[in-house]
JSON list of C-alpha atoms in Angstrom, two decimals:
[
{"chain": "A", "resi": 60, "resn": "UNK", "atom": "CA", "xyz": [0.00, 0.00, 0.00]},
{"chain": "A", "resi": 61, "resn": "UNK", "atom": "CA", "xyz": [1.40, 3.38, -1.03]},
{"chain": "A", "resi": 62, "resn": "UNK", "atom": "CA", "xyz": [2.18, 5.78, 1.84]},
{"chain": "A", "resi": 63, "resn": "UNK", "atom": "CA", "xyz": [0.22, 9.05, 1.78]},
{"chain": "A", "resi": 64, "resn": "UNK", "atom": "CA", "xyz": [2.03, 12.01, 0.28]},
{"chain": "A", "resi": 65, "resn": "UNK", "atom": "CA", "xyz": [3.24, 14.97, 2.33]},
{"chain": "A", "resi": 66, "resn": "UNK", "atom": "CA", "xyz": [0.41, 17.10, 0.87]},
{"chain": "A", "resi": 67, "resn": "UNK", "atom": "CA", "xyz": [-2.22, 14.57, 1.95]},
{"chain": "A", "resi": 68, "resn": "UNK", "atom": "CA", "xyz": [-0.71, 14.40, 5.44]},
{"chain": "A", "resi": 69, "resn": "UNK", "atom": "CA", "xyz": [-0.84, 18.18, 5.74]},
{"chain": "A", "resi": 70, "resn": "UNK", "atom": "CA", "xyz": [-4.45, 18.24, 4.53]},
{"chain": "A", "resi": 71, "resn": "UNK", "atom": "CA", "xyz": [-5.47, 15.57, 7.05]},
{"chain": "A", "resi": 72, "resn": "UNK", "atom": "CA", "xyz": [-3.68, 17.47, 9.79]},
{"chain": "A", "resi": 73, "resn": "UNK", "atom": "CA", "xyz": [-5.69, 20.64, 9.12]},
{"chain": "A", "resi": 74, "resn": "UNK", "atom": "CA", "xyz": [-8.94, 18.70, 8.83]},
{"chain": "A", "resi": 75, "resn": "UNK", "atom": "CA", "xyz": [-8.24, 17.24, 12.27]},
{"chain": "A", "resi": 76, "resn": "UNK", "atom": "CA", "xyz": [-7.63, 20.69, 13.70]},
{"chain": "A", "resi": 77, "resn": "UNK", "atom": "CA", "xyz": [-10.84, 22.06, 12.18]},
{"chain": "A", "resi": 78, "resn": "UNK", "atom": "CA", "xyz": [-12.84, 19.30, 13.84]},
{"chain": "A", "resi": 79, "resn": "UNK", "atom": "CA", "xyz": [-11.87, 20.67, 17.25]},
{"chain": "A", "resi": 80, "resn": "UNK", "atom": "CA", "xyz": [-12.38, 24.37, 16.55]},
{"chain": "A", "resi": 81, "resn": "UNK", "atom": "CA", "xyz": [-15.36, 25.58, 18.60]},
{"chain": "A", "resi": 82, "resn": "UNK", "atom": "CA", "xyz": [-18.16, 26.86, 16.57]},
{"chain": "A", "resi": 83, "resn": "UNK", "atom": "CA", "xyz": [-15.74, 29.96, 16.27]},
{"chain": "A", "resi": 84, "resn": "UNK", "atom": "CA", "xyz": [-16.53, 29.23, 15.10]},
{"chain": "A", "resi": 85, "resn": "UNK", "atom": "CA", "xyz": [-19.69, 29.40, 13.25]},
{"chain": "A", "resi": 86, "resn": "UNK", "atom": "CA", "xyz": [-20.29, 32.62, 11.45]},
{"chain": "A", "resi": 87, "resn": "UNK", "atom": "CA", "xyz": [-21.75, 34.98, 14.07]},
{"chain": "A", "resi": 88, "resn": "UNK", "atom": "CA", "xyz": [-23.82, 36.78, 11.45]},
{"chain": "A", "resi": 89, "resn": "UNK", "atom": "CA", "xyz": [-25.39, 33.48, 10.37]},
{"chain": "A", "resi": 90, "resn": "UNK", "atom": "CA", "xyz": [-26.38, 32.75, 13.98]},
{"chain": "A", "resi": 91, "resn": "UNK", "atom": "CA", "xyz": [-28.00, 36.18, 14.35]},
{"chain": "A", "resi": 92, "resn": "UNK", "atom": "CA", "xyz": [-29.77, 35.75, 11.00]},
{"chain": "A", "resi": 93, "resn": "UNK", "atom": "CA", "xyz": [-31.22, 32.39, 12.07]},
{"chain": "A", "resi": 94, "resn": "UNK", "atom": "CA", "xyz": [-32.41, 33.89, 15.36]},
{"chain": "A", "resi": 95, "resn": "UNK", "atom": "CA", "xyz": [-33.97, 36.87, 13.59]},
{"chain": "A", "resi": 96, "resn": "UNK", "atom": "CA", "xyz": [-35.77, 34.69, 11.05]},
{"chain": "A", "resi": 97, "resn": "UNK", "atom": "CA", "xyz": [-36.95, 32.35, 13.80]},
{"chain": "A", "resi": 98, "resn": "UNK", "atom": "CA", "xyz": [-38.67, 35.28, 15.51]},
{"chain": "A", "resi": 99, "resn": "UNK", "atom": "CA", "xyz": [-39.76, 37.40, 12.54]},
{"chain": "A", "resi": 100, "resn": "UNK", "atom": "CA", "xyz": [-40.32, 34.77, 9.85]},
{"chain": "A", "resi": 101, "resn": "UNK", "atom": "CA", "xyz": [-38.16, 34.18, 6.79]},
{"chain": "A", "resi": 102, "resn": "UNK", "atom": "CA", "xyz": [-40.57, 36.15, 4.60]},
{"chain": "A", "resi": 103, "resn": "UNK", "atom": "CA", "xyz": [-43.35, 37.63, 6.71]},
{"chain": "A", "resi": 104, "resn": "UNK", "atom": "CA", "xyz": [-45.26, 37.46, 9.98]},
{"chain": "A", "resi": 105, "resn": "UNK", "atom": "CA", "xyz": [-48.59, 38.49, 11.49]},
{"chain": "A", "resi": 106, "resn": "UNK", "atom": "CA", "xyz": [-48.77, 38.70, 15.27]},
{"chain": "A", "resi": 107, "resn": "UNK", "atom": "CA", "xyz": [-51.15, 39.75, 18.03]},
{"chain": "A", "resi": 108, "resn": "UNK", "atom": "CA", "xyz": [-49.50, 41.05, 21.20]},
{"chain": "A", "resi": 109, "resn": "UNK", "atom": "CA", "xyz": [-50.23, 42.73, 24.51]},
{"chain": "A", "resi": 110, "resn": "UNK", "atom": "CA", "xyz": [-48.01, 45.12, 26.40]},
{"chain": "A", "resi": 111, "resn": "UNK", "atom": "CA", "xyz": [-47.88, 46.04, 30.07]},
{"chain": "A", "resi": 112, "resn": "UNK", "atom": "CA", "xyz": [-46.00, 49.21, 30.98]},
{"chain": "A", "resi": 113, "resn": "UNK", "atom": "CA", "xyz": [-45.04, 49.13, 34.66]},
{"chain": "A", "resi": 114, "resn": "UNK", "atom": "CA", "xyz": [-44.08, 52.29, 36.51]},
{"chain": "A", "resi": 115, "resn": "UNK", "atom": "CA", "xyz": [-43.66, 52.94, 40.26]},
{"chain": "A", "resi": 116, "resn": "UNK", "atom": "CA", "xyz": [-46.99, 54.79, 40.49]},
{"chain": "A", "resi": 117, "resn": "UNK", "atom": "CA", "xyz": [-49.09, 53.22, 37.73]},
{"chain": "A", "resi": 118, "resn": "UNK", "atom": "CA", "xyz": [-49.52, 50.37, 35.27]},
{"chain": "A", "resi": 119, "resn": "UNK", "atom": "CA", "xyz": [-50.75, 50.72, 31.69]},
{"chain": "A", "resi": 120, "resn": "UNK", "atom": "CA", "xyz": [-51.90, 48.05, 29.25]},
{"chain": "A", "resi": 121, "resn": "UNK", "atom": "CA", "xyz": [-52.03, 48.08, 25.46]},
{"chain": "A", "resi": 122, "resn": "UNK", "atom": "CA", "xyz": [-52.82, 45.56, 22.73]},
{"chain": "A", "resi": 123, "resn": "UNK", "atom": "CA", "xyz": [-51.67, 45.68, 19.13]},
{"chain": "A", "resi": 124, "resn": "UNK", "atom": "CA", "xyz": [-51.33, 43.73, 15.93]},
{"chain": "A", "resi": 125, "resn": "UNK", "atom": "CA", "xyz": [-48.20, 43.59, 13.75]},
{"chain": "A", "resi": 126, "resn": "UNK", "atom": "CA", "xyz": [-47.66, 42.78, 10.09]},
{"chain": "A", "resi": 127, "resn": "UNK", "atom": "CA", "xyz": [-44.10, 42.45, 8.76]},
{"chain": "A", "resi": 128, "resn": "UNK", "atom": "CA", "xyz": [-42.58, 41.53, 5.42]},
{"chain": "A", "resi": 129, "resn": "UNK", "atom": "CA", "xyz": [-38.86, 41.09, 5.17]},
{"chain": "A", "resi": 130, "resn": "UNK", "atom": "CA", "xyz": [-36.80, 43.77, 6.89]},
{"chain": "A", "resi": 131, "resn": "UNK", "atom": "CA", "xyz": [-38.19, 46.77, 5.02]},
{"chain": "A", "resi": 132, "resn": "UNK", "atom": "CA", "xyz": [-41.96, 46.63, 5.50]},
{"chain": "A", "resi": 133, "resn": "UNK", "atom": "CA", "xyz": [-43.94, 46.69, 8.75]},
{"chain": "A", "resi": 134, "resn": "UNK", "atom": "CA", "xyz": [-47.28, 47.96, 10.01]},
{"chain": "A", "resi": 135, "resn": "UNK", "atom": "CA", "xyz": [-48.58, 48.10, 13.58]},
{"chain": "A", "resi": 136, "resn": "UNK", "atom": "CA", "xyz": [-52.19, 48.71, 14.64]},
{"chain": "A", "resi": 137, "resn": "UNK", "atom": "CA", "xyz": [-53.05, 49.61, 18.24]},
{"chain": "A", "resi": 138, "resn": "UNK", "atom": "CA", "xyz": [-56.26, 47.77, 19.21]},
{"chain": "A", "resi": 139, "resn": "UNK", "atom": "CA", "xyz": [-56.68, 48.93, 22.83]},
{"chain": "A", "resi": 140, "resn": "UNK", "atom": "CA", "xyz": [-57.17, 50.86, 25.08]},
{"chain": "A", "resi": 141, "resn": "UNK", "atom": "CA", "xyz": [-60.08, 52.82, 23.60]},
{"chain": "A", "resi": 142, "resn": "UNK", "atom": "CA", "xyz": [-58.30, 56.19, 23.64]},
{"chain": "A", "resi": 143, "resn": "UNK", "atom": "CA", "xyz": [-55.39, 54.77, 21.63]},
{"chain": "A", "resi": 144, "resn": "UNK", "atom": "CA", "xyz": [-57.36, 52.36, 19.42]},
{"chain": "A", "resi": 145, "resn": "UNK", "atom": "CA", "xyz": [-56.88, 52.84, 15.70]},
{"chain": "A", "resi": 146, "resn": "UNK", "atom": "CA", "xyz": [-53.44, 54.41, 15.83]},
{"chain": "A", "resi": 147, "resn": "UNK", "atom": "CA", "xyz": [-51.15, 52.90, 13.23]},
{"chain": "A", "resi": 148, "resn": "UNK", "atom": "CA", "xyz": [-47.43, 52.95, 12.57]},
{"chain": "A", "resi": 149, "resn": "UNK", "atom": "CA", "xyz": [-45.91, 52.22, 9.16]},
{"chain": "A", "resi": 150, "resn": "UNK", "atom": "CA", "xyz": [-42.36, 51.42, 8.16]},
{"chain": "A", "resi": 151, "resn": "UNK", "atom": "CA", "xyz": [-41.24, 51.38, 4.55]},
{"chain": "A", "resi": 152, "resn": "UNK", "atom": "CA", "xyz": [-37.51, 50.83, 4.20]},
{"chain": "A", "resi": 153, "resn": "UNK", "atom": "CA", "xyz": [-35.89, 53.63, 6.27]},
{"chain": "A", "resi": 154, "resn": "UNK", "atom": "CA", "xyz": [-38.99, 55.80, 6.70]},
{"chain": "A", "resi": 155, "resn": "UNK", "atom": "CA", "xyz": [-41.67, 55.63, 9.39]},
{"chain": "A", "resi": 156, "resn": "UNK", "atom": "CA", "xyz": [-45.11, 57.26, 9.81]},
{"chain": "A", "resi": 157, "resn": "UNK", "atom": "CA", "xyz": [-47.79, 57.47, 12.49]},
{"chain": "A", "resi": 158, "resn": "UNK", "atom": "CA", "xyz": [-51.52, 57.90, 11.79]},
{"chain": "A", "resi": 159, "resn": "UNK", "atom": "CA", "xyz": [-53.70, 59.18, 14.65]},
{"chain": "A", "resi": 160, "resn": "UNK", "atom": "CA", "xyz": [-57.42, 58.87, 13.83]},
{"chain": "A", "resi": 161, "resn": "UNK", "atom": "CA", "xyz": [-58.47, 61.05, 16.80]},
{"chain": "A", "resi": 162, "resn": "UNK", "atom": "CA", "xyz": [-56.91, 64.09, 15.16]},
{"chain": "A", "resi": 163, "resn": "UNK", "atom": "CA", "xyz": [-56.90, 62.74, 11.57]},
{"chain": "A", "resi": 164, "resn": "UNK", "atom": "CA", "xyz": [-53.22, 63.47, 11.26]},
{"chain": "A", "resi": 165, "resn": "UNK", "atom": "CA", "xyz": [-50.36, 61.67, 9.52]},
{"chain": "A", "resi": 166, "resn": "UNK", "atom": "CA", "xyz": [-46.91, 62.32, 10.99]},
{"chain": "A", "resi": 167, "resn": "UNK", "atom": "CA", "xyz": [-43.58, 61.28, 9.53]},
{"chain": "A", "resi": 168, "resn": "UNK", "atom": "CA", "xyz": [-41.28, 60.31, 12.38]},
{"chain": "A", "resi": 169, "resn": "UNK", "atom": "CA", "xyz": [-37.76, 61.79, 12.09]},
{"chain": "A", "resi": 170, "resn": "UNK", "atom": "CA", "xyz": [-34.65, 59.71, 12.86]},
{"chain": "A", "resi": 171, "resn": "UNK", "atom": "CA", "xyz": [-34.31, 61.59, 16.16]},
{"chain": "A", "resi": 172, "resn": "UNK", "atom": "CA", "xyz": [-37.50, 59.89, 17.41]},
{"chain": "A", "resi": 173, "resn": "UNK", "atom": "CA", "xyz": [-36.32, 56.34, 16.78]},
{"chain": "A", "resi": 174, "resn": "UNK", "atom": "CA", "xyz": [-34.82, 56.02, 20.27]},
{"chain": "A", "resi": 175, "resn": "UNK", "atom": "CA", "xyz": [-37.94, 57.35, 22.01]},
{"chain": "A", "resi": 176, "resn": "UNK", "atom": "CA", "xyz": [-40.30, 55.01, 23.82]},
{"chain": "A", "resi": 177, "resn": "UNK", "atom": "CA", "xyz": [-43.08, 53.62, 21.67]},
{"chain": "A", "resi": 178, "resn": "UNK", "atom": "CA", "xyz": [-46.47, 54.52, 23.19]},
{"chain": "A", "resi": 179, "resn": "UNK", "atom": "CA", "xyz": [-44.70, 55.58, 26.39]},
{"chain": "A", "resi": 180, "resn": "UNK", "atom": "CA", "xyz": [-43.06, 52.19, 26.94]},
{"chain": "A", "resi": 181, "resn": "UNK", "atom": "CA", "xyz": [-39.44, 51.04, 27.28]},
{"chain": "A", "resi": 182, "resn": "UNK", "atom": "CA", "xyz": [-39.82, 49.62, 23.76]},
{"chain": "A", "resi": 183, "resn": "UNK", "atom": "CA", "xyz": [-38.39, 52.18, 21.30]},
{"chain": "A", "resi": 184, "resn": "UNK", "atom": "CA", "xyz": [-39.94, 53.25, 18.00]},
{"chain": "A", "resi": 185, "resn": "UNK", "atom": "CA", "xyz": [-37.00, 51.50, 16.34]},
{"chain": "A", "resi": 186, "resn": "UNK", "atom": "CA", "xyz": [-37.80, 48.27, 18.23]},
{"chain": "A", "resi": 187, "resn": "UNK", "atom": "CA", "xyz": [-41.51, 48.47, 17.45]},
{"chain": "A", "resi": 188, "resn": "UNK", "atom": "CA", "xyz": [-41.11, 48.48, 13.69]},
{"chain": "A", "resi": 189, "resn": "UNK", "atom": "CA", "xyz": [-37.65, 46.91, 13.41]},
{"chain": "A", "resi": 190, "resn": "UNK", "atom": "CA", "xyz": [-36.39, 49.97, 11.57]},
{"chain": "A", "resi": 191, "resn": "UNK", "atom": "CA", "xyz": [-32.79, 48.81, 11.82]},
{"chain": "A", "resi": 192, "resn": "UNK", "atom": "CA", "xyz": [-31.74, 45.32, 10.85]},
{"chain": "A", "resi": 193, "resn": "UNK", "atom": "CA", "xyz": [-29.71, 43.36, 13.38]},
{"chain": "A", "resi": 194, "resn": "UNK", "atom": "CA", "xyz": [-28.42, 41.33, 10.44]},
{"chain": "A", "resi": 195, "resn": "UNK", "atom": "CA", "xyz": [-27.50, 43.97, 7.85]},
{"chain": "A", "resi": 196, "resn": "UNK", "atom": "CA", "xyz": [-26.69, 47.03, 9.96]},
{"chain": "A", "resi": 197, "resn": "UNK", "atom": "CA", "xyz": [-24.09, 45.48, 12.27]},
{"chain": "A", "resi": 198, "resn": "UNK", "atom": "CA", "xyz": [-20.76, 43.70, 12.33]},
{"chain": "A", "resi": 199, "resn": "UNK", "atom": "CA", "xyz": [-21.07, 40.47, 14.33]},
{"chain": "A", "resi": 200, "resn": "UNK", "atom": "CA", "xyz": [-18.46, 38.85, 16.57]},
{"chain": "A", "resi": 201, "resn": "UNK", "atom": "CA", "xyz": [-18.81, 35.58, 18.46]},
{"chain": "A", "resi": 202, "resn": "UNK", "atom": "CA", "xyz": [-17.44, 36.28, 21.96]},
{"chain": "A", "resi": 203, "resn": "UNK", "atom": "CA", "xyz": [-17.90, 32.77, 23.29]},
{"chain": "A", "resi": 204, "resn": "UNK", "atom": "CA", "xyz": [-20.57, 30.64, 24.89]},
{"chain": "A", "resi": 205, "resn": "UNK", "atom": "CA", "xyz": [-22.53, 31.14, 28.12]},
{"chain": "A", "resi": 206, "resn": "UNK", "atom": "CA", "xyz": [-25.58, 29.73, 29.86]},
{"chain": "A", "resi": 207, "resn": "UNK", "atom": "CA", "xyz": [-28.79, 31.72, 30.24]},
{"chain": "A", "resi": 208, "resn": "UNK", "atom": "CA", "xyz": [-31.52, 30.05, 32.31]},
{"chain": "A", "resi": 209, "resn": "UNK", "atom": "CA", "xyz": [-29.51, 26.82, 32.07]},
{"chain": "A", "resi": 210, "resn": "UNK", "atom": "CA", "xyz": [-29.58, 26.98, 28.27]},
{"chain": "A", "resi": 211, "resn": "UNK", "atom": "CA", "xyz": [-26.35, 26.90, 26.25]},
{"chain": "A", "resi": 212, "resn": "UNK", "atom": "CA", "xyz": [-26.08, 30.14, 24.32]},
{"chain": "A", "resi": 213, "resn": "UNK", "atom": "CA", "xyz": [-23.86, 31.83, 21.77]},
{"chain": "A", "resi": 214, "resn": "UNK", "atom": "CA", "xyz": [-22.56, 35.12, 23.20]},
{"chain": "A", "resi": 215, "resn": "UNK", "atom": "CA", "xyz": [-22.42, 37.61, 20.30]},
{"chain": "A", "resi": 216, "resn": "UNK", "atom": "CA", "xyz": [-21.44, 41.27, 20.01]},
{"chain": "A", "resi": 217, "resn": "UNK", "atom": "CA", "xyz": [-22.98, 43.55, 17.38]},
{"chain": "A", "resi": 218, "resn": "UNK", "atom": "CA", "xyz": [-21.25, 46.81, 16.40]},
{"chain": "A", "resi": 219, "resn": "UNK", "atom": "CA", "xyz": [-22.99, 49.06, 13.84]},
{"chain": "A", "resi": 220, "resn": "UNK", "atom": "CA", "xyz": [-21.47, 49.48, 10.41]},
{"chain": "A", "resi": 221, "resn": "UNK", "atom": "CA", "xyz": [-20.20, 52.96, 9.55]},
{"chain": "A", "resi": 222, "resn": "UNK", "atom": "CA", "xyz": [-23.06, 53.67, 7.13]},
{"chain": "A", "resi": 223, "resn": "UNK", "atom": "CA", "xyz": [-25.85, 52.28, 9.34]},
{"chain": "A", "resi": 224, "resn": "UNK", "atom": "CA", "xyz": [-28.38, 54.77, 10.74]},
{"chain": "A", "resi": 225, "resn": "UNK", "atom": "CA", "xyz": [-29.07, 52.89, 13.98]},
{"chain": "A", "resi": 226, "resn": "UNK", "atom": "CA", "xyz": [-30.03, 53.81, 17.53]},
{"chain": "A", "resi": 227, "resn": "UNK", "atom": "CA", "xyz": [-27.51, 51.64, 19.40]},
{"chain": "A", "resi": 228, "resn": "UNK", "atom": "CA", "xyz": [-23.76, 51.95, 19.71]},
{"chain": "A", "resi": 229, "resn": "UNK", "atom": "CA", "xyz": [-23.44, 48.27, 20.61]},
{"chain": "A", "resi": 230, "resn": "UNK", "atom": "CA", "xyz": [-25.71, 45.28, 21.13]},
{"chain": "A", "resi": 231, "resn": "UNK", "atom": "CA", "xyz": [-24.82, 42.10, 23.02]},
{"chain": "A", "resi": 232, "resn": "UNK", "atom": "CA", "xyz": [-26.94, 39.00, 22.40]},
{"chain": "A", "resi": 233, "resn": "UNK", "atom": "CA", "xyz": [-27.25, 35.56, 23.96]},
{"chain": "A", "resi": 234, "resn": "UNK", "atom": "CA", "xyz": [-28.79, 33.11, 21.45]},
{"chain": "A", "resi": 235, "resn": "UNK", "atom": "CA", "xyz": [-29.54, 29.49, 22.31]},
{"chain": "A", "resi": 236, "resn": "UNK", "atom": "CA", "xyz": [-27.49, 26.91, 20.43]},
{"chain": "A", "resi": 237, "resn": "UNK", "atom": "CA", "xyz": [-30.35, 24.47, 19.86]},
{"chain": "A", "resi": 238, "resn": "UNK", "atom": "CA", "xyz": [-33.34, 26.61, 18.87]},
{"chain": "A", "resi": 239, "resn": "UNK", "atom": "CA", "xyz": [-31.68, 29.97, 18.07]},
{"chain": "A", "resi": 240, "resn": "UNK", "atom": "CA", "xyz": [-33.76, 31.86, 20.62]},
{"chain": "A", "resi": 241, "resn": "UNK", "atom": "CA", "xyz": [-32.75, 35.38, 21.70]},
{"chain": "A", "resi": 242, "resn": "UNK", "atom": "CA", "xyz": [-32.80, 34.80, 25.46]},
{"chain": "A", "resi": 243, "resn": "UNK", "atom": "CA", "xyz": [-31.06, 38.00, 26.49]},
{"chain": "A", "resi": 244, "resn": "UNK", "atom": "CA", "xyz": [-30.15, 41.21, 24.67]},
{"chain": "A", "resi": 245, "resn": "UNK", "atom": "CA", "xyz": [-28.24, 44.20, 26.07]},
{"chain": "A", "resi": 246, "resn": "UNK", "atom": "CA", "xyz": [-28.46, 47.56, 24.32]},
{"chain": "A", "resi": 247, "resn": "UNK", "atom": "CA", "xyz": [-25.70, 50.16, 24.73]},
{"chain": "A", "resi": 248, "resn": "UNK", "atom": "CA", "xyz": [-25.48, 53.80, 23.67]},
{"chain": "A", "resi": 249, "resn": "UNK", "atom": "CA", "xyz": [-22.68, 55.35, 21.61]},
{"chain": "A", "resi": 250, "resn": "UNK", "atom": "CA", "xyz": [-20.62, 55.87, 24.78]},
{"chain": "A", "resi": 251, "resn": "UNK", "atom": "CA", "xyz": [-20.86, 52.15, 25.62]},
{"chain": "A", "resi": 252, "resn": "UNK", "atom": "CA", "xyz": [-23.22, 52.68, 28.58]},
{"chain": "A", "resi": 253, "resn": "UNK", "atom": "CA", "xyz": [-25.89, 50.04, 29.08]},
{"chain": "A", "resi": 254, "resn": "UNK", "atom": "CA", "xyz": [-29.33, 51.51, 28.27]},
{"chain": "A", "resi": 255, "resn": "UNK", "atom": "CA", "xyz": [-31.64, 48.53, 28.68]},
{"chain": "A", "resi": 256, "resn": "UNK", "atom": "CA", "xyz": [-31.79, 44.74, 28.87]},
{"chain": "A", "resi": 257, "resn": "UNK", "atom": "CA", "xyz": [-34.34, 42.52, 27.17]},
{"chain": "A", "resi": 258, "resn": "UNK", "atom": "CA", "xyz": [-35.06, 39.09, 28.67]},
{"chain": "A", "resi": 259, "resn": "UNK", "atom": "CA", "xyz": [-37.07, 36.26, 27.11]},
{"chain": "A", "resi": 260, "resn": "UNK", "atom": "CA", "xyz": [-39.40, 34.06, 29.15]},
{"chain": "A", "resi": 261, "resn": "UNK", "atom": "CA", "xyz": [-41.99, 31.29, 28.78]},
{"chain": "A", "resi": 262, "resn": "UNK", "atom": "CA", "xyz": [-40.55, 29.16, 25.98]},
{"chain": "A", "resi": 263, "resn": "UNK", "atom": "CA", "xyz": [-43.41, 27.36, 24.27]},
{"chain": "A", "resi": 264, "resn": "UNK", "atom": "CA", "xyz": [-44.68, 26.31, 20.85]},
{"chain": "A", "resi": 265, "resn": "UNK", "atom": "CA", "xyz": [-46.40, 29.22, 19.16]},
{"chain": "A", "resi": 266, "resn": "UNK", "atom": "CA", "xyz": [-47.09, 29.63, 15.46]},
{"chain": "A", "resi": 267, "resn": "UNK", "atom": "CA", "xyz": [-45.68, 26.14, 14.95]},
{"chain": "A", "resi": 268, "resn": "UNK", "atom": "CA", "xyz": [-42.28, 27.16, 16.33]},
{"chain": "A", "resi": 269, "resn": "UNK", "atom": "CA", "xyz": [-40.52, 26.90, 19.67]},
{"chain": "A", "resi": 270, "resn": "UNK", "atom": "CA", "xyz": [-40.32, 30.52, 20.86]},
{"chain": "A", "resi": 271, "resn": "UNK", "atom": "CA", "xyz": [-40.40, 32.65, 23.99]},
{"chain": "A", "resi": 272, "resn": "UNK", "atom": "CA", "xyz": [-43.93, 34.00, 24.38]},
{"chain": "A", "resi": 273, "resn": "UNK", "atom": "CA", "xyz": [-42.94, 36.82, 26.72]},
{"chain": "A", "resi": 274, "resn": "UNK", "atom": "CA", "xyz": [-40.27, 39.53, 26.63]},
{"chain": "A", "resi": 275, "resn": "UNK", "atom": "CA", "xyz": [-39.30, 41.84, 29.47]},
{"chain": "A", "resi": 276, "resn": "UNK", "atom": "CA", "xyz": [-37.50, 45.13, 28.87]},
{"chain": "A", "resi": 277, "resn": "UNK", "atom": "CA", "xyz": [-35.71, 46.70, 31.84]},
{"chain": "A", "resi": 278, "resn": "UNK", "atom": "CA", "xyz": [-34.06, 50.16, 31.65]},
{"chain": "A", "resi": 279, "resn": "UNK", "atom": "CA", "xyz": [-30.59, 50.17, 33.19]},
{"chain": "A", "resi": 280, "resn": "UNK", "atom": "CA", "xyz": [-31.08, 53.49, 35.01]},
{"chain": "A", "resi": 281, "resn": "UNK", "atom": "CA", "xyz": [-34.65, 52.70, 36.18]},
{"chain": "A", "resi": 282, "resn": "UNK", "atom": "CA", "xyz": [-34.65, 49.13, 37.51]},
{"chain": "A", "resi": 283, "resn": "UNK", "atom": "CA", "xyz": [-38.02, 49.71, 39.21]},
{"chain": "A", "resi": 284, "resn": "UNK", "atom": "CA", "xyz": [-39.78, 50.08, 35.87]},
{"chain": "A", "resi": 285, "resn": "UNK", "atom": "CA", "xyz": [-40.17, 47.71, 32.95]},
{"chain": "A", "resi": 286, "resn": "UNK", "atom": "CA", "xyz": [-42.24, 46.80, 29.91]},
{"chain": "A", "resi": 287, "resn": "UNK", "atom": "CA", "xyz": [-43.58, 43.28, 29.41]},
{"chain": "A", "resi": 288, "resn": "UNK", "atom": "CA", "xyz": [-44.70, 42.05, 25.99]},
{"chain": "A", "resi": 289, "resn": "UNK", "atom": "CA", "xyz": [-46.76, 38.88, 25.56]},
{"chain": "A", "resi": 290, "resn": "UNK", "atom": "CA", "xyz": [-47.23, 37.19, 22.19]},
{"chain": "A", "resi": 291, "resn": "UNK", "atom": "CA", "xyz": [-50.78, 35.92, 22.03]},
{"chain": "A", "resi": 292, "resn": "UNK", "atom": "CA", "xyz": [-50.78, 34.68, 18.45]},
{"chain": "A", "resi": 293, "resn": "UNK", "atom": "CA", "xyz": [-48.32, 34.61, 15.56]},
{"chain": "A", "resi": 294, "resn": "UNK", "atom": "CA", "xyz": [-48.27, 33.30, 12.00]},
{"chain": "A", "resi": 295, "resn": "UNK", "atom": "CA", "xyz": [-45.22, 33.04, 9.79]},
{"chain": "A", "resi": 296, "resn": "UNK", "atom": "CA", "xyz": [-44.64, 33.38, 6.04]},
{"chain": "A", "resi": 297, "resn": "UNK", "atom": "CA", "xyz": [-48.20, 34.47, 5.29]},
{"chain": "A", "resi": 298, "resn": "UNK", "atom": "CA", "xyz": [-48.59, 36.00, 1.80]},
{"chain": "A", "resi": 299, "resn": "UNK", "atom": "CA", "xyz": [-48.84, 39.79, 2.15]},
{"chain": "A", "resi": 300, "resn": "UNK", "atom": "CA", "xyz": [-48.80, 42.15, -0.84]},
{"chain": "A", "resi": 301, "resn": "UNK", "atom": "CA", "xyz": [-46.36, 45.07, -0.67]},
{"chain": "A", "resi": 302, "resn": "UNK", "atom": "CA", "xyz": [-49.27, 47.47, -1.27]},
{"chain": "A", "resi": 303, "resn": "UNK", "atom": "CA", "xyz": [-50.69, 46.45, 2.12]},
{"chain": "A", "resi": 304, "resn": "UNK", "atom": "CA", "xyz": [-47.94, 48.59, 3.69]},
{"chain": "A", "resi": 305, "resn": "UNK", "atom": "CA", "xyz": [-49.25, 51.95, 2.51]},
{"chain": "A", "resi": 306, "resn": "UNK", "atom": "CA", "xyz": [-50.26, 55.26, 4.07]},
{"chain": "A", "resi": 307, "resn": "UNK", "atom": "CA", "xyz": [-53.75, 54.76, 2.67]},
{"chain": "A", "resi": 308, "resn": "UNK", "atom": "CA", "xyz": [-54.10, 51.39, 4.37]},
{"chain": "A", "resi": 309, "resn": "UNK", "atom": "CA", "xyz": [-52.92, 52.90, 7.66]},
{"chain": "A", "resi": 310, "resn": "UNK", "atom": "CA", "xyz": [-56.15, 54.91, 7.82]},
{"chain": "A", "resi": 311, "resn": "UNK", "atom": "CA", "xyz": [-58.52, 51.99, 7.21]},
{"chain": "A", "resi": 312, "resn": "UNK", "atom": "CA", "xyz": [-57.00, 48.83, 8.62]},
{"chain": "A", "resi": 313, "resn": "UNK", "atom": "CA", "xyz": [-58.83, 47.28, 11.57]}
]
């Protein structure tokens, strides 16, 4: 039997090394993309959610419905309480509008409002309509692996690209290795100060997928307040025409 050549030996050596490299590892951007698609749908999603805004002196509840298509189209309809019912928010690519039926007024939201709380919550306008893309607007680095709630997670850092018009200066994510669930997300400002933390709870099967059904957002400088979002129903990859995401539809959708 002929002995393997030097080239073959070298090739086998490197193959052996690669087998022991930690999922370094796996492309961090691919992990984030899988997690994003798991939560938002590969093509589209329709969801019904409730929100509880907790403050030291009061508690406020809202309900809303979301339609999304890809990363560029989204529409949100507030369904309760009565005084807020009928308000809609539209995202088309990098632009965002709000329609308020009580005053029959359409407002285009400037970039400066993207970091403000949506409907007075700890959930920003940017979060509400996914104005920035955690896949396309950031550089991704796998920092290692950690456990969150006893689940093995990828620990990933996201730094915005130079051309990205995003709210956050840095994002740190913990994504489960088995189901690609975003169990914990930390959001930092441009000076690298922690602004808020998002935690996922109640992993269950919803919309035919294993997902957290509750998310809790806690401001770093106000630990005694938080916003809790519950997913009541969600459908993925439902056919939605691009024309659905229009200013005209904002005024009539129910």
